[in-house]
Amino acid sequence: MKVIPIKAQAGLIGFESAAAEYSEMELSLDELLIDKPSATWIGLAQGHSMELDGIFDGDILIVSRSETVKHMSVIVAVLNGVFCCKRLDIQQRALISAQRNAKPYYIRDGDEFAVEGVVTRSIRIHSPLTKQVGP
């Protein structure tokens, strides 16, 4: 974000806001974080299995369906009816957690498995939202 210092006169008597000296340029988080909006969805990370990859419980995940899934991509998938976020070992057909001593899950015949997209960004929430998002 670019911030340009500008002297501003509000015409009010009293203490001037610290922000009165700055004018912010227009900023779109969509443009900054999302390459292809029509192929992008947002999820909420739950659990601790991806912490060594920098994804923590409560983080917002930006997931792209247009991104090519590569060996060891961080993906969101549905495995046997449950959403999960893991690294995908294409060669071994395995889901890898980013936790020490975690064993890979080898995708077996009979598993219902579908990649829902590649995680392109994660956003850490430092202060909880005051209102709930979603249903």
Tab-separated table of C-alpha atoms in Angstrom:
chain	number	residue	atom	x	y	z
A	1	MET	CA	0.000	0.000	0.000
A	2	LYS	CA	1.322	3.412	-0.893
A	3	VAL	CA	0.706	6.217	1.547
A	4	ILE	CA	1.387	9.758	0.392
A	5	PRO	CA	1.902	12.432	3.075
A	6	ILE	CA	-0.303	15.449	2.385
A	7	LYS	CA	-1.002	18.431	4.644
A	8	ALA	CA	-4.745	18.461	5.174
A	9	GLN	CA	-6.988	21.164	6.576
A	10	ALA	CA	-10.263	19.890	7.925
A	11	GLY	CA	-11.613	23.285	8.980
A	12	LEU	CA	-12.428	21.900	12.431
A	13	ILE	CA	-11.275	23.214	15.776
A	14	GLY	CA	-9.640	20.711	18.124
A	15	PHE	CA	-7.072	17.989	17.762
A	16	GLU	CA	-6.348	16.854	14.253
A	17	SER	CA	-6.472	13.145	13.538
A	18	ALA	CA	-3.085	11.518	13.084
A	19	ALA	CA	-4.463	10.156	9.827
A	20	ALA	CA	-5.303	13.644	8.535
A	21	GLU	CA	-1.787	14.018	7.145
A	22	TYR	CA	-2.162	10.988	4.869
A	23	SER	CA	-4.248	10.173	1.880
A	24	GLU	CA	-4.499	6.523	0.933
A	25	MET	CA	-4.490	5.426	-2.647
A	26	GLU	CA	-7.295	3.115	-3.695
A	27	LEU	CA	-6.514	-0.467	-2.727
A	28	SER	CA	-8.372	-3.615	-3.705
A	29	LEU	CA	-7.604	-6.770	-1.763
A	30	ASP	CA	-9.241	-8.751	-4.565
A	31	GLU	CA	-6.739	-7.377	-7.072
A	32	LEU	CA	-3.848	-7.869	-4.664
A	33	LEU	CA	-4.641	-11.445	-3.600
A	34	ILE	CA	-6.733	-13.091	-6.314
A	35	ASP	CA	-5.529	-13.837	-9.845
A	36	LYS	CA	-8.738	-15.299	-11.298
A	37	PRO	CA	-11.815	-14.386	-9.240
A	38	SER	CA	-14.162	-16.711	-11.152
A	39	ALA	CA	-11.984	-19.716	-10.243
A	40	THR	CA	-11.254	-18.711	-6.642
A	41	TRP	CA	-12.922	-19.507	-3.357
A	42	ILE	CA	-12.074	-18.768	0.253
A	43	GLY	CA	-11.970	-21.200	3.161
A	44	LEU	CA	-11.136	-21.133	6.843
A	45	ALA	CA	-8.318	-23.360	8.111
A	46	GLN	CA	-9.116	-25.562	11.088
A	47	GLY	CA	-6.591	-27.558	13.062
A	48	HIS	CA	-2.842	-27.604	13.437
A	49	SER	CA	-1.661	-30.063	10.779
A	50	MET	CA	-0.188	-27.426	8.433
A	51	GLU	CA	1.566	-25.155	10.936
A	52	LEU	CA	5.085	-25.949	9.674
A	53	ASP	CA	3.925	-24.627	6.285
A	54	GLY	CA	2.720	-21.433	7.968
A	55	ILE	CA	-0.999	-22.248	7.938
A	56	PHE	CA	-2.565	-21.950	11.383
A	57	ASP	CA	-5.973	-22.659	12.884
A	58	GLY	CA	-8.315	-19.816	11.924
A	59	ASP	CA	-6.292	-18.603	8.927
A	60	ILE	CA	-8.171	-17.633	5.781
A	61	LEU	CA	-7.175	-19.712	2.749
A	62	ILE	CA	-7.464	-18.392	-0.785
A	63	VAL	CA	-7.933	-21.410	-3.020
A	64	SER	CA	-7.645	-21.413	-6.805
A	65	ARG	CA	-9.283	-23.976	-9.065
A	66	SER	CA	-7.355	-22.580	-12.045
A	67	GLU	CA	-3.898	-23.175	-10.549
A	68	THR	CA	-2.123	-26.302	-11.805
A	69	VAL	CA	-1.725	-28.948	-9.120
A	70	LYS	CA	1.963	-29.840	-8.926
A	71	HIS	CA	3.921	-32.355	-6.901
A	72	MET	CA	3.878	-31.165	-3.256
A	73	SER	CA	1.390	-28.318	-3.869
A	74	VAL	CA	-0.583	-27.246	-0.817
A	75	ILE	CA	-4.134	-28.173	-1.737
A	76	VAL	CA	-7.633	-28.287	-0.360
A	77	ALA	CA	-9.329	-31.582	-1.126
A	78	VAL	CA	-12.337	-33.608	-0.139
A	79	LEU	CA	-11.335	-37.003	1.230
A	80	ASN	CA	-14.208	-39.355	2.002
A	81	GLY	CA	-16.591	-36.439	2.489
A	82	VAL	CA	-14.265	-34.309	4.666
A	83	PHE	CA	-12.426	-31.160	3.583
A	84	CYS	CA	-8.693	-31.231	4.267
A	85	CYS	CA	-5.691	-29.021	3.568
A	86	LYS	CA	-2.463	-30.932	2.909
A	87	ARG	CA	0.511	-31.171	0.580
A	88	LEU	CA	-0.137	-33.554	-2.292
A	89	ASP	CA	2.608	-36.059	-3.044
A	90	ILE	CA	1.580	-36.962	-6.568
A	91	GLN	CA	4.243	-39.639	-6.998
A	92	GLN	CA	3.267	-41.558	-3.847
A	93	ARG	CA	-0.453	-40.677	-4.047
A	94	ALA	CA	-0.254	-39.349	-0.514
A	95	LEU	CA	-1.465	-36.413	1.561
A	96	ILE	CA	1.294	-34.910	3.690
A	97	SER	CA	0.735	-32.940	6.901
A	98	ALA	CA	3.176	-30.210	7.868
A	99	GLN	CA	3.705	-31.570	11.370
A	100	ARG	CA	6.718	-33.327	12.797
A	101	ASN	CA	6.223	-37.094	13.075
A	102	ALA	CA	2.966	-37.012	11.091
A	103	LYS	CA	2.553	-40.016	8.851
A	104	PRO	CA	1.373	-39.504	5.272
A	105	TYR	CA	-2.088	-40.636	4.308
A	106	TYR	CA	-1.846	-42.839	1.220
A	107	ILE	CA	-4.880	-42.461	-1.017
A	108	ARG	CA	-6.343	-45.934	-1.513
A	109	ASP	CA	-8.615	-47.472	-4.083
A	110	GLY	CA	-12.128	-46.900	-2.817
A	111	ASP	CA	-11.325	-43.532	-1.232
A	112	GLU	CA	-13.502	-40.710	-2.451
A	113	PHE	CA	-10.896	-38.070	-3.248
A	114	ALA	CA	-11.173	-34.813	-5.181
A	115	VAL	CA	-8.832	-31.835	-5.275
A	116	GLU	CA	-10.868	-28.652	-4.818
A	117	GLY	CA	-7.991	-26.274	-5.562
A	118	VAL	CA	-4.482	-25.091	-4.785
A	119	VAL	CA	-3.899	-22.813	-1.811
A	120	THR	CA	-2.369	-19.669	-3.297
A	121	ARG	CA	-2.460	-17.452	-0.196
A	122	SER	CA	-3.165	-17.701	3.498
A	123	ILE	CA	-4.095	-14.772	5.681
A	124	ARG	CA	-3.536	-14.747	9.432
A	125	ILE	CA	-6.249	-13.260	11.609
A	126	HIS	CA	-4.583	-11.441	14.498
A	127	SER	CA	-7.728	-10.009	16.004
A	128	PRO	CA	-10.941	-12.045	15.875
A	129	LEU	CA	-13.808	-10.679	13.841
A	130	THR	CA	-16.584	-9.170	15.913
A	131	LYS	CA	-19.275	-10.756	13.784
A	132	GLN	CA	-19.344	-14.302	12.454
A	133	VAL	CA	-18.746	-14.905	8.751
A	134	GLY	CA	-20.978	-17.430	7.048
A	135	PRO	CA	-23.931	-19.432	8.371
